[in-house]
């Protein structure tokens, strides 16, 4: 097992009727920026619950954080915080709002061009350099509620870039599984597939000796396979909802990644598809993931076979089980409503591979993946296979 440090300071508050605890979680004298998306929290009652809980706090609202949050939008919030001397941010929403708030938190005290936070991948490690924030999660998918990473789009240049650092963990996250009842089917499907792929990025590499991590990963995958199709049809079933939400958090709160190699190339390529064509994040993963497993078959076949045996109960020789496991994955994504080709999700896609390879080249990304052997030629092959 590789050496690791496990640091996760998030106060994770799970279950029904937890939003009322907000008043105790945010310092009483704090001036709060309540940040949210494009309106779902008004329709499903979450805004009411939050503002009722904060009726003794001084609250300023900032709405309009779009899916795949834009740097340009977030900078408006940064300005408000600087002008109004706000000391705490509350993110109420899905991954986009939470990620947006992580960026806002980092940008407020940043000296220089705030776009450099993204372009130069500056790490935020000092609590004093960021504005503290908490979250109320409304969409299980990204794990952003319990990790310190974020993804932000610079709309002007169509770049979707990451930021993070140990100072960017939420102080707390309130995770009430009943909030998923108002999610559109498409977003529920996205949540299952995003969480599933997070596990795959950290699991589907090569055999190693972190036995417990493998079992953690496999149990999350098996649970998502078991509940995914039914939670989409019946999100008000609390048993399904609560297990789904916990799987999504566990998939990307850092735990399963400890001591093991990880890949993340599916996400890196997928982000470009969102930046180019505005395809939902999870849907880009369903397109790229299986083709990446095919192109990197020689590197990944042993772990694919383990995944096939343990997660899909397949038997046979390594190559056959590995191939069947990829087919099972595609089939699962299809059941979850994913269309696994770029052309089914966007138009005029002929230059996609050129564009992505050029971009990676410009950024100096020569190779990626757990063995750093997903070269730009491989990236091209994966993208072209995905047309
Ligand atoms: O904006 P509102 O009105 O809130 O509507 C949202 C949005 O339209 C809606 N929604 C959220 N909760 C709802 C709801 N509608 C009804 N009822 C509810 N309870 O759902 C839509 C999508 O929301 P969004 O936050 O964009 O989705 P998601 O949580 O999937 O987040 C995606 C973003 O997270 C990034 C992605 O790249 C993408 O930008 N990721 C963040 C990660 C992280 N921080 O660790 C890791 C992930 O791999 C991912 O990259
Ligand atoms: Zn993801």
CSV table of C-alpha atoms and ligand atoms in Angstrom, one decimal:
chain,number,residue,atom,x,y,z
A,1,UNK,CA,0.0,0.0,0.0
A,2,UNK,CA,1.3,3.5,-0.8
A,3,UNK,CA,2.0,5.9,2.1
A,4,UNK,CA,-0.9,8.3,2.7
A,5,UNK,CA,-2.2,11.1,4.9
A,6,UNK,CA,-5.9,11.1,5.6
A,7,UNK,CA,-7.2,14.6,6.5
A,8,UNK,CA,-10.9,15.4,6.2
A,9,UNK,CA,-12.2,18.0,8.6
A,10,UNK,CA,-15.8,18.3,7.2
A,11,UNK,CA,-18.5,18.1,9.8
A,12,UNK,CA,-20.8,15.9,7.8
A,13,UNK,CA,-24.4,16.1,9.0
A,14,UNK,CA,-26.7,13.5,7.4
A,15,UNK,CA,-30.4,12.8,7.5
A,16,UNK,CA,-33.9,14.3,7.7
A,17,UNK,CA,-34.6,17.7,9.2
A,18,UNK,CA,-31.0,18.7,9.6
A,19,UNK,CA,-31.2,22.1,7.9
A,20,UNK,CA,-32.5,23.7,11.1
A,21,UNK,CA,-29.1,23.1,12.6
A,22,UNK,CA,-27.6,25.8,10.4
A,23,UNK,CA,-28.2,28.5,13.1
A,24,UNK,CA,-25.8,26.6,15.4
A,25,UNK,CA,-23.2,25.8,12.7
A,26,UNK,CA,-22.6,29.3,11.5
A,27,UNK,CA,-21.0,31.7,14.0
A,28,UNK,CA,-23.8,33.9,15.5
A,29,UNK,CA,-22.1,37.2,14.6
A,30,UNK,CA,-21.2,36.2,11.0
A,31,UNK,CA,-22.4,38.1,8.1
A,32,UNK,CA,-23.4,35.4,5.6
A,33,UNK,CA,-23.5,35.2,1.8
A,34,UNK,CA,-26.2,32.7,0.9
A,35,UNK,CA,-25.1,31.4,-2.6
A,36,UNK,CA,-27.4,29.3,-4.8
A,37,UNK,CA,-28.1,28.2,-8.4
A,38,UNK,CA,-30.7,29.2,-10.9
A,39,UNK,CA,-33.8,28.7,-8.8
A,40,UNK,CA,-34.5,25.1,-7.8
A,41,UNK,CA,-34.2,25.9,-4.1
A,42,UNK,CA,-37.2,28.2,-4.4
A,43,UNK,CA,-39.4,25.5,-5.9
A,44,UNK,CA,-38.6,22.7,-3.5
A,45,UNK,CA,-38.7,24.6,-0.2
A,46,UNK,CA,-35.0,24.4,0.6
A,47,UNK,CA,-34.7,28.2,0.4
A,48,UNK,CA,-37.4,28.6,3.0
A,49,UNK,CA,-35.9,26.1,5.3
A,50,UNK,CA,-32.5,27.7,5.1
A,51,UNK,CA,-33.7,31.3,5.6
A,52,UNK,CA,-35.9,30.2,8.5
A,53,UNK,CA,-33.0,28.5,10.1
A,54,UNK,CA,-30.9,31.7,9.6
A,55,UNK,CA,-33.5,34.2,10.8
A,56,UNK,CA,-31.2,35.6,13.5
A,57,UNK,CA,-28.2,35.9,11.1
A,58,UNK,CA,-27.5,38.8,8.8
A,59,UNK,CA,-27.8,37.2,5.3
A,60,UNK,CA,-27.1,38.6,1.8
A,61,UNK,CA,-28.3,36.4,-1.1
A,62,UNK,CA,-26.4,35.7,-4.3
A,63,UNK,CA,-28.3,33.6,-6.8
A,64,UNK,CA,-27.6,32.6,-10.4
A,65,UNK,CA,-24.6,30.3,-10.2
A,66,UNK,CA,-25.1,28.2,-13.3
A,67,UNK,CA,-24.4,24.5,-13.8
A,68,UNK,CA,-20.6,24.2,-14.6
A,69,UNK,CA,-20.2,27.5,-12.8
A,70,UNK,CA,-18.7,30.4,-14.6
A,71,UNK,CA,-15.7,32.3,-13.4
A,72,UNK,CA,-17.4,35.4,-14.7
A,73,UNK,CA,-20.5,34.8,-12.5
A,74,UNK,CA,-18.5,33.9,-9.4
A,75,UNK,CA,-16.4,37.1,-9.6
A,76,UNK,CA,-19.6,39.1,-9.0
A,77,UNK,CA,-20.0,37.3,-5.7
A,78,UNK,CA,-16.3,37.9,-4.9
A,79,UNK,CA,-16.9,41.6,-5.4
A,80,UNK,CA,-19.9,41.6,-3.1
A,81,UNK,CA,-18.0,39.8,-0.3
A,82,UNK,CA,-15.1,42.3,-0.6
A,83,UNK,CA,-17.4,45.3,-0.5
A,84,UNK,CA,-19.8,44.1,2.2
A,85,UNK,CA,-17.2,42.5,4.5
A,86,UNK,CA,-18.9,39.1,4.5
A,87,UNK,CA,-17.3,36.5,6.8
A,88,UNK,CA,-19.1,33.3,5.9
A,89,UNK,CA,-20.5,31.7,2.8
A,90,UNK,CA,-23.3,29.2,2.7
A,91,UNK,CA,-23.5,27.2,-0.6
A,92,UNK,CA,-27.0,25.7,-1.1
A,93,UNK,CA,-27.2,23.5,-4.2
A,94,UNK,CA,-25.4,20.8,-6.2
A,95,UNK,CA,-21.8,20.4,-7.2
A,96,UNK,CA,-21.9,23.6,-9.3
A,97,UNK,CA,-22.9,25.9,-6.4
A,98,UNK,CA,-20.6,24.2,-4.0
A,99,UNK,CA,-17.6,24.3,-6.4
A,100,UNK,CA,-18.5,27.9,-7.2
A,101,UNK,CA,-18.4,28.8,-3.5
A,102,UNK,CA,-15.0,27.1,-3.2
A,103,UNK,CA,-13.7,29.4,-5.9
A,104,UNK,CA,-15.3,32.4,-4.4
A,105,UNK,CA,-13.8,31.5,-1.0
A,106,UNK,CA,-10.3,31.3,-2.5
A,107,UNK,CA,-10.6,34.4,-4.7
A,108,UNK,CA,-11.7,37.0,-2.1
A,109,UNK,CA,-8.3,37.5,-0.6
A,110,UNK,CA,-6.3,36.5,-3.7
A,111,UNK,CA,-3.9,39.2,-4.9
A,112,UNK,CA,-3.5,39.2,-8.7
A,113,UNK,CA,-5.5,37.9,-11.6
A,114,UNK,CA,-8.1,35.6,-10.1
A,115,UNK,CA,-8.2,33.5,-13.3
A,116,UNK,CA,-4.7,32.4,-12.4
A,117,UNK,CA,-6.2,30.4,-9.5
A,118,UNK,CA,-7.5,28.1,-12.3
A,119,UNK,CA,-4.9,28.6,-15.0
A,120,UNK,CA,-1.9,28.1,-12.7
A,121,UNK,CA,-3.7,25.6,-10.4
A,122,UNK,CA,-2.8,27.4,-7.3
A,123,UNK,CA,-3.2,25.3,-4.1
A,124,UNK,CA,-5.0,26.8,-1.1
A,125,UNK,CA,-3.6,25.4,2.1
A,126,UNK,CA,-3.9,28.3,4.6
A,127,UNK,CA,-7.2,28.8,6.3
A,128,UNK,CA,-6.4,32.5,6.7
A,129,UNK,CA,-6.3,33.0,2.9
A,130,UNK,CA,-9.9,31.8,2.3
A,131,UNK,CA,-13.4,32.7,3.5
A,132,UNK,CA,-14.9,29.9,5.5
A,133,UNK,CA,-18.0,28.2,4.0
A,134,UNK,CA,-20.5,25.5,4.7
A,135,UNK,CA,-22.9,23.7,2.4
A,136,UNK,CA,-26.4,22.4,2.1
A,137,UNK,CA,-26.3,19.7,-0.6
A,138,UNK,CA,-29.3,19.3,-2.9
A,139,UNK,CA,-27.8,17.0,-5.6
A,140,UNK,CA,-25.8,13.8,-4.7
A,141,UNK,CA,-23.1,13.3,-7.4
A,142,UNK,CA,-19.9,15.1,-7.1
A,143,UNK,CA,-18.8,14.5,-3.5
A,144,UNK,CA,-17.9,18.3,-3.4
A,145,UNK,CA,-19.7,18.5,0.0
A,146,UNK,CA,-16.9,16.5,1.6
A,147,UNK,CA,-13.8,17.2,-0.5
A,148,UNK,CA,-11.6,20.2,-1.2
A,149,UNK,CA,-11.6,20.3,-5.0
A,150,UNK,CA,-13.7,22.2,-7.5
A,151,UNK,CA,-14.2,22.7,-11.2
A,152,UNK,CA,-14.9,26.1,-12.7
A,153,UNK,CA,-15.4,27.2,-16.3
A,154,UNK,CA,-13.9,30.4,-17.8
A,155,UNK,CA,-16.7,31.1,-20.2
A,156,UNK,CA,-14.8,33.6,-22.3
A,157,UNK,CA,-12.2,31.0,-23.4
A,158,UNK,CA,-14.3,27.8,-22.9
A,159,UNK,CA,-11.9,26.3,-20.4
A,160,UNK,CA,-13.1,24.1,-17.6
A,161,UNK,CA,-10.3,24.0,-14.9
A,162,UNK,CA,-9.8,22.7,-11.4
A,163,UNK,CA,-8.8,24.3,-8.1
A,164,UNK,CA,-8.4,23.0,-4.6
A,165,UNK,CA,-6.3,22.6,-1.5
A,166,UNK,CA,-6.8,21.6,2.1
A,167,UNK,CA,-8.1,25.0,3.1
A,168,UNK,CA,-11.1,24.4,0.7
A,169,UNK,CA,-12.9,21.8,2.7
A,170,UNK,CA,-16.4,22.9,3.8
A,171,UNK,CA,-16.6,23.6,7.5
A,172,UNK,CA,-19.8,21.5,7.5
A,173,UNK,CA,-22.2,19.9,5.0
A,174,UNK,CA,-25.8,19.3,5.6
A,175,UNK,CA,-26.9,16.3,3.6
A,176,UNK,CA,-30.6,15.6,3.7
A,177,UNK,CA,-31.6,12.7,1.4
A,178,UNK,CA,-35.2,14.0,1.1
A,179,UNK,CA,-34.1,16.9,-1.0
A,180,UNK,CA,-33.5,14.6,-4.0
A,181,UNK,CA,-37.3,14.1,-4.5
A,182,UNK,CA,-37.4,17.3,-6.5
A,183,UNK,CA,-34.5,16.4,-8.8
A,184,UNK,CA,-35.4,15.8,-12.5
A,185,UNK,CA,-34.8,12.3,-13.6
A,186,UNK,CA,-31.9,13.4,-15.8
A,187,UNK,CA,-30.0,14.8,-12.8
A,188,UNK,CA,-30.7,11.7,-10.7
A,189,UNK,CA,-29.2,9.6,-13.5
A,190,UNK,CA,-26.2,12.0,-13.7
A,191,UNK,CA,-25.6,11.6,-10.0
A,192,UNK,CA,-25.4,7.8,-10.1
A,193,UNK,CA,-23.1,7.8,-13.1
A,194,UNK,CA,-20.8,10.5,-11.8
A,195,UNK,CA,-20.4,8.8,-8.4
A,196,UNK,CA,-19.9,5.4,-10.2
A,197,UNK,CA,-17.1,6.9,-12.4
A,198,UNK,CA,-15.5,8.6,-9.4
A,199,UNK,CA,-15.0,5.1,-7.9
A,200,UNK,CA,-13.8,3.8,-11.2
A,201,UNK,CA,-11.1,6.6,-11.5
A,202,UNK,CA,-9.7,5.5,-8.2
A,203,UNK,CA,-10.2,1.7,-8.5
A,204,UNK,CA,-9.9,0.7,-12.1
A,205,UNK,CA,-6.1,0.9,-12.5
A,206,UNK,CA,-3.9,-2.2,-11.9
A,207,UNK,CA,-3.8,-4.8,-9.1
A,208,UNK,CA,-2.1,-3.6,-5.9
A,209,UNK,CA,-2.1,-4.6,-2.3
A,210,UNK,CA,-4.6,-2.1,-0.8
A,211,UNK,CA,-7.1,-4.8,-0.2
A,212,UNK,CA,-9.5,-2.8,2.0
A,213,UNK,CA,-9.6,0.1,-0.5
A,214,UNK,CA,-10.6,-2.3,-3.2
A,215,UNK,CA,-13.4,-3.7,-1.1
A,216,UNK,CA,-14.6,-0.2,-0.2
A,217,UNK,CA,-14.6,0.7,-3.9
A,218,UNK,CA,-16.4,-2.5,-5.0
A,219,UNK,CA,-19.1,-2.1,-2.3
A,220,UNK,CA,-19.9,1.4,-3.5
A,221,UNK,CA,-20.1,0.2,-7.1
A,222,UNK,CA,-22.3,-2.7,-6.2
A,223,UNK,CA,-24.6,-0.5,-4.2
A,224,UNK,CA,-24.9,2.0,-7.0
A,225,UNK,CA,-25.7,-0.8,-9.4
A,226,UNK,CA,-28.3,-2.2,-7.0
A,227,UNK,CA,-30.1,1.1,-6.2
A,228,UNK,CA,-29.3,3.3,-9.3
A,229,UNK,CA,-32.2,2.2,-11.6
A,230,UNK,CA,-34.8,2.3,-8.8
A,231,UNK,CA,-33.7,5.5,-7.1
A,232,UNK,CA,-34.2,7.3,-10.4
A,233,UNK,CA,-37.8,6.1,-10.6
A,234,UNK,CA,-38.5,6.5,-6.9
A,235,UNK,CA,-36.4,9.2,-5.3
A,236,UNK,CA,-38.9,9.6,-2.4
A,237,UNK,CA,-38.1,6.1,-1.2
A,238,UNK,CA,-35.9,7.1,1.8
A,239,UNK,CA,-34.0,3.8,1.9
A,240,UNK,CA,-32.9,4.3,-1.8
A,241,UNK,CA,-32.3,8.0,-1.4
A,242,UNK,CA,-30.2,7.8,1.7
A,243,UNK,CA,-28.0,5.0,0.3
A,244,UNK,CA,-27.5,6.9,-3.0
A,245,UNK,CA,-26.5,10.1,-1.2
A,246,UNK,CA,-24.0,8.3,1.0
A,247,UNK,CA,-22.5,6.4,-1.9
A,248,UNK,CA,-22.0,9.7,-3.8
A,249,UNK,CA,-20.2,11.3,-0.9
A,250,UNK,CA,-18.1,8.2,-0.1
A,251,UNK,CA,-17.1,7.9,-3.8
A,252,UNK,CA,-15.2,11.2,-3.6
A,253,UNK,CA,-14.4,12.2,-0.1
A,254,UNK,CA,-10.8,11.0,-0.3
A,255,UNK,CA,-11.2,7.7,1.6
A,256,UNK,CA,-11.1,5.2,-1.2
A,257,UNK,CA,-8.2,7.1,-2.9
A,258,UNK,CA,-5.8,6.6,0.1
A,259,UNK,CA,-2.9,4.3,-0.6
A,260,UNK,CA,-3.8,3.5,-4.2
A,261,UNK,CA,-2.9,4.7,-7.7
A,262,UNK,CA,-5.6,6.7,-9.5
A,263,UNK,CA,-6.4,7.6,-13.1
A,264,UNK,CA,-8.7,10.6,-13.6
A,265,UNK,CA,-8.1,10.8,-17.3
A,266,UNK,CA,-11.8,10.2,-18.0
A,267,UNK,CA,-12.6,13.3,-16.1
A,268,UNK,CA,-9.9,15.4,-17.7
A,269,UNK,CA,-11.1,14.5,-21.2
A,270,UNK,CA,-14.7,14.7,-20.1
A,271,UNK,CA,-14.3,18.3,-18.9
A,272,UNK,CA,-13.3,19.3,-22.4
A,273,UNK,CA,-16.5,17.9,-23.8
A,274,UNK,CA,-18.5,20.0,-21.3
A,275,UNK,CA,-16.4,23.1,-22.1
A,276,UNK,CA,-16.9,22.5,-25.9
A,277,UNK,CA,-20.5,21.3,-26.1
A,278,UNK,CA,-22.0,21.9,-22.7
A,279,UNK,CA,-22.7,18.2,-22.3
A,280,UNK,CA,-23.7,17.4,-18.6
A,281,UNK,CA,-20.6,16.3,-16.6
A,282,UNK,CA,-21.8,12.8,-15.9
A,283,UNK,CA,-22.7,12.2,-19.5
A,284,UNK,CA,-19.2,13.1,-20.7
A,285,UNK,CA,-17.9,10.4,-18.3
A,286,UNK,CA,-20.3,7.8,-19.7
A,287,UNK,CA,-19.0,8.6,-23.2
A,288,UNK,CA,-15.3,8.6,-22.4
A,289,UNK,CA,-14.9,6.0,-19.6
A,290,UNK,CA,-15.7,2.8,-21.5
A,291,UNK,CA,-13.6,3.8,-24.5
A,292,UNK,CA,-10.7,4.7,-22.3
A,293,UNK,CA,-10.9,1.2,-20.7
A,294,UNK,CA,-10.9,-0.3,-24.3
A,295,UNK,CA,-7.9,1.8,-25.5
A,296,UNK,CA,-6.0,1.2,-22.3
A,297,UNK,CA,-7.0,-2.5,-22.2
A,298,UNK,CA,-3.5,-3.9,-21.8
A,299,UNK,CA,-2.8,-1.6,-18.8
A,300,UNK,CA,-6.1,-2.2,-17.1
A,301,UNK,CA,-7.2,-5.7,-18.1
A,302,UNK,CA,-6.2,-7.4,-14.8
A,303,UNK,CA,-8.2,-4.8,-12.7
A,304,UNK,CA,-11.0,-5.0,-15.2
A,305,UNK,CA,-11.1,-8.7,-14.6
A,306,UNK,CA,-11.2,-8.2,-10.8
A,307,UNK,CA,-14.0,-5.7,-11.3
A,308,UNK,CA,-15.8,-8.2,-13.6
A,309,UNK,CA,-15.5,-11.0,-11.0
A,310,UNK,CA,-16.3,-9.2,-7.9
A,311,UNK,CA,-18.8,-6.5,-9.0
A,312,UNK,CA,-20.5,-8.2,-11.9
A,313,UNK,CA,-20.1,-11.9,-10.8
A,314,UNK,CA,-18.5,-12.8,-14.1
A,315,UNK,CA,-16.3,-15.8,-14.5
A,316,UNK,CA,-13.8,-17.0,-17.2
A,317,UNK,CA,-10.3,-16.0,-18.3
A,318,UNK,CA,-8.9,-12.5,-17.7
A,319,UNK,CA,-9.4,-11.2,-21.2
A,320,UNK,CA,-13.0,-12.4,-21.5
A,321,UNK,CA,-14.0,-11.2,-18.1
A,322,UNK,CA,-12.3,-7.8,-18.7
A,323,UNK,CA,-14.1,-7.4,-22.0
A,324,UNK,CA,-17.5,-8.5,-20.6
A,325,UNK,CA,-17.0,-6.1,-17.7
A,326,UNK,CA,-16.7,-3.2,-20.1
A,327,UNK,CA,-19.9,-4.3,-21.8
A,328,UNK,CA,-21.7,-4.6,-18.5
A,329,UNK,CA,-20.6,-1.0,-17.6
A,330,UNK,CA,-21.9,0.4,-20.9
A,331,UNK,CA,-25.1,-1.5,-20.4
A,332,UNK,CA,-25.5,-0.1,-16.9
A,333,UNK,CA,-24.9,3.4,-18.2
A,334,UNK,CA,-27.5,2.9,-20.9
A,335,UNK,CA,-30.0,1.7,-18.2
A,336,UNK,CA,-29.1,4.9,-16.4
A,337,UNK,CA,-30.2,6.9,-19.4
A,338,UNK,CA,-26.8,7.7,-20.8
A,339,UNK,CA,-26.1,8.0,-24.5
A,340,UNK,CA,-22.5,6.9,-24.8
A,341,UNK,CA,-21.5,8.6,-28.1
A,342,UNK,CA,-20.5,12.3,-28.5
A,343,UNK,CA,-22.6,12.5,-31.7
A,344,UNK,CA,-25.7,11.5,-29.6
A,345,UNK,CA,-25.0,14.5,-27.3
A,346,UNK,CA,-23.7,17.2,-29.6
A,347,UNK,CA,-23.4,18.3,-33.3
A,348,UNK,CA,-20.5,19.2,-35.6
A,349,UNK,CA,-18.1,17.2,-33.6
A,350,UNK,CA,-15.5,16.3,-36.3
A,351,UNK,CA,-12.7,18.4,-34.9
A,352,UNK,CA,-13.2,17.4,-31.2
A,353,UNK,CA,-10.1,15.2,-31.0
A,354,UNK,CA,-7.9,17.8,-32.6
A,355,UNK,CA,-9.2,20.4,-30.3
A,356,UNK,CA,-8.7,18.4,-27.1
A,357,UNK,CA,-5.2,17.2,-28.1
A,358,UNK,CA,-4.1,20.7,-29.0
A,359,UNK,CA,-5.5,22.0,-25.7
A,360,UNK,CA,-3.7,19.4,-23.6
A,361,UNK,CA,-0.5,20.1,-25.6
A,362,UNK,CA,-0.8,23.9,-24.9
A,363,UNK,CA,-1.2,23.1,-21.2
A,364,UNK,CA,1.9,20.9,-21.3
A,365,UNK,CA,-0.1,17.8,-20.4
A,366,UNK,CA,1.8,15.1,-22.2
A,367,UNK,CA,0.5,12.0,-20.5
A,368,UNK,CA,-2.0,11.0,-17.9
A,369,UNK,CA,-3.5,8.0,-16.1
A,370,UNK,CA,-2.2,5.8,-13.3
A,371,UNK,CA,0.9,4.8,-15.3
A,372,UNK,CA,1.2,8.1,-17.1
A,373,UNK,CA,0.9,6.2,-20.3
A,374,UNK,CA,-2.3,7.8,-21.6
A,375,UNK,CA,-0.3,9.9,-24.1
A,376,UNK,CA,-1.8,12.4,-26.4
A,377,UNK,CA,-2.0,9.8,-29.2
A,378,UNK,CA,-4.1,7.6,-26.8
A,379,UNK,CA,-6.3,10.6,-25.9
A,380,UNK,CA,-6.9,11.1,-29.6
A,381,UNK,CA,-7.8,7.4,-30.0
A,382,UNK,CA,-10.2,7.5,-27.1
A,383,UNK,CA,-11.9,10.6,-28.3
A,384,UNK,CA,-12.2,9.4,-31.9
A,385,UNK,CA,-13.6,6.1,-30.6
A,386,UNK,CA,-16.2,8.1,-28.8
A,387,UNK,CA,-17.6,10.0,-31.8
B,1,LIG,O1,-29.1,25.7,-10.3
B,1,LIG,P1,-30.3,25.1,-9.6
B,1,LIG,O2,-31.5,25.8,-9.8
B,1,LIG,O3,-30.0,24.7,-8.2
B,1,LIG,O4,-30.6,23.7,-10.4
B,1,LIG,C1,-29.7,22.6,-10.5
B,1,LIG,C2,-29.1,22.5,-11.9
B,1,LIG,O5,-29.9,22.9,-12.9
B,1,LIG,C3,-30.5,21.4,-10.4
B,1,LIG,N1,-30.7,20.9,-9.0
B,1,LIG,C4,-29.8,20.8,-8.0
B,1,LIG,N2,-30.4,20.3,-6.9
B,1,LIG,C5,-31.8,20.2,-7.2
B,1,LIG,C6,-31.9,20.6,-8.5
B,1,LIG,N3,-33.2,20.6,-9.1
B,1,LIG,C7,-34.2,20.1,-8.4
B,1,LIG,N4,-34.1,19.7,-7.1
B,1,LIG,C8,-32.9,19.7,-6.5
B,1,LIG,N5,-32.8,19.2,-5.2
B,1,LIG,O6,-29.7,20.4,-11.0
B,1,LIG,C9,-28.9,21.0,-12.1
B,1,LIG,C10,-27.5,20.5,-12.1
B,1,LIG,O7,-26.8,21.0,-10.9
B,1,LIG,P2,-25.2,20.9,-10.8
B,1,LIG,O8,-24.9,21.4,-9.4
B,1,LIG,O9,-24.6,21.5,-12.0
B,1,LIG,O10,-25.0,19.3,-10.8
B,1,LIG,P3,-23.9,18.4,-10.2
B,1,LIG,O11,-24.1,18.3,-8.7
B,1,LIG,O12,-23.8,17.2,-11.0
B,1,LIG,O13,-22.5,19.3,-10.4
B,1,LIG,C11,-21.8,19.3,-11.6
B,1,LIG,C12,-20.6,20.1,-11.4
B,1,LIG,O14,-19.7,19.6,-10.4
B,1,LIG,C13,-18.4,19.4,-11.0
B,1,LIG,C14,-18.7,19.1,-12.5
B,1,LIG,O15,-17.6,19.2,-13.3
B,1,LIG,C15,-19.8,20.1,-12.7
B,1,LIG,O16,-19.2,21.4,-13.0
B,1,LIG,N6,-17.7,18.3,-10.3
B,1,LIG,C16,-17.2,18.6,-9.1
B,1,LIG,C17,-16.4,17.7,-8.4
B,1,LIG,C18,-15.8,18.0,-7.1
B,1,LIG,N7,-15.9,19.2,-6.6
B,1,LIG,O17,-15.2,17.2,-6.5
B,1,LIG,C19,-16.0,16.4,-8.9
B,1,LIG,C20,-16.9,16.0,-10.1
B,1,LIG,O18,-16.2,15.0,-10.8
B,1,LIG,C21,-17.3,17.1,-11.0
B,1,LIG,O19,-16.2,17.4,-11.9
B,2,LIG,ZN1,-17.2,13.6,-11.7
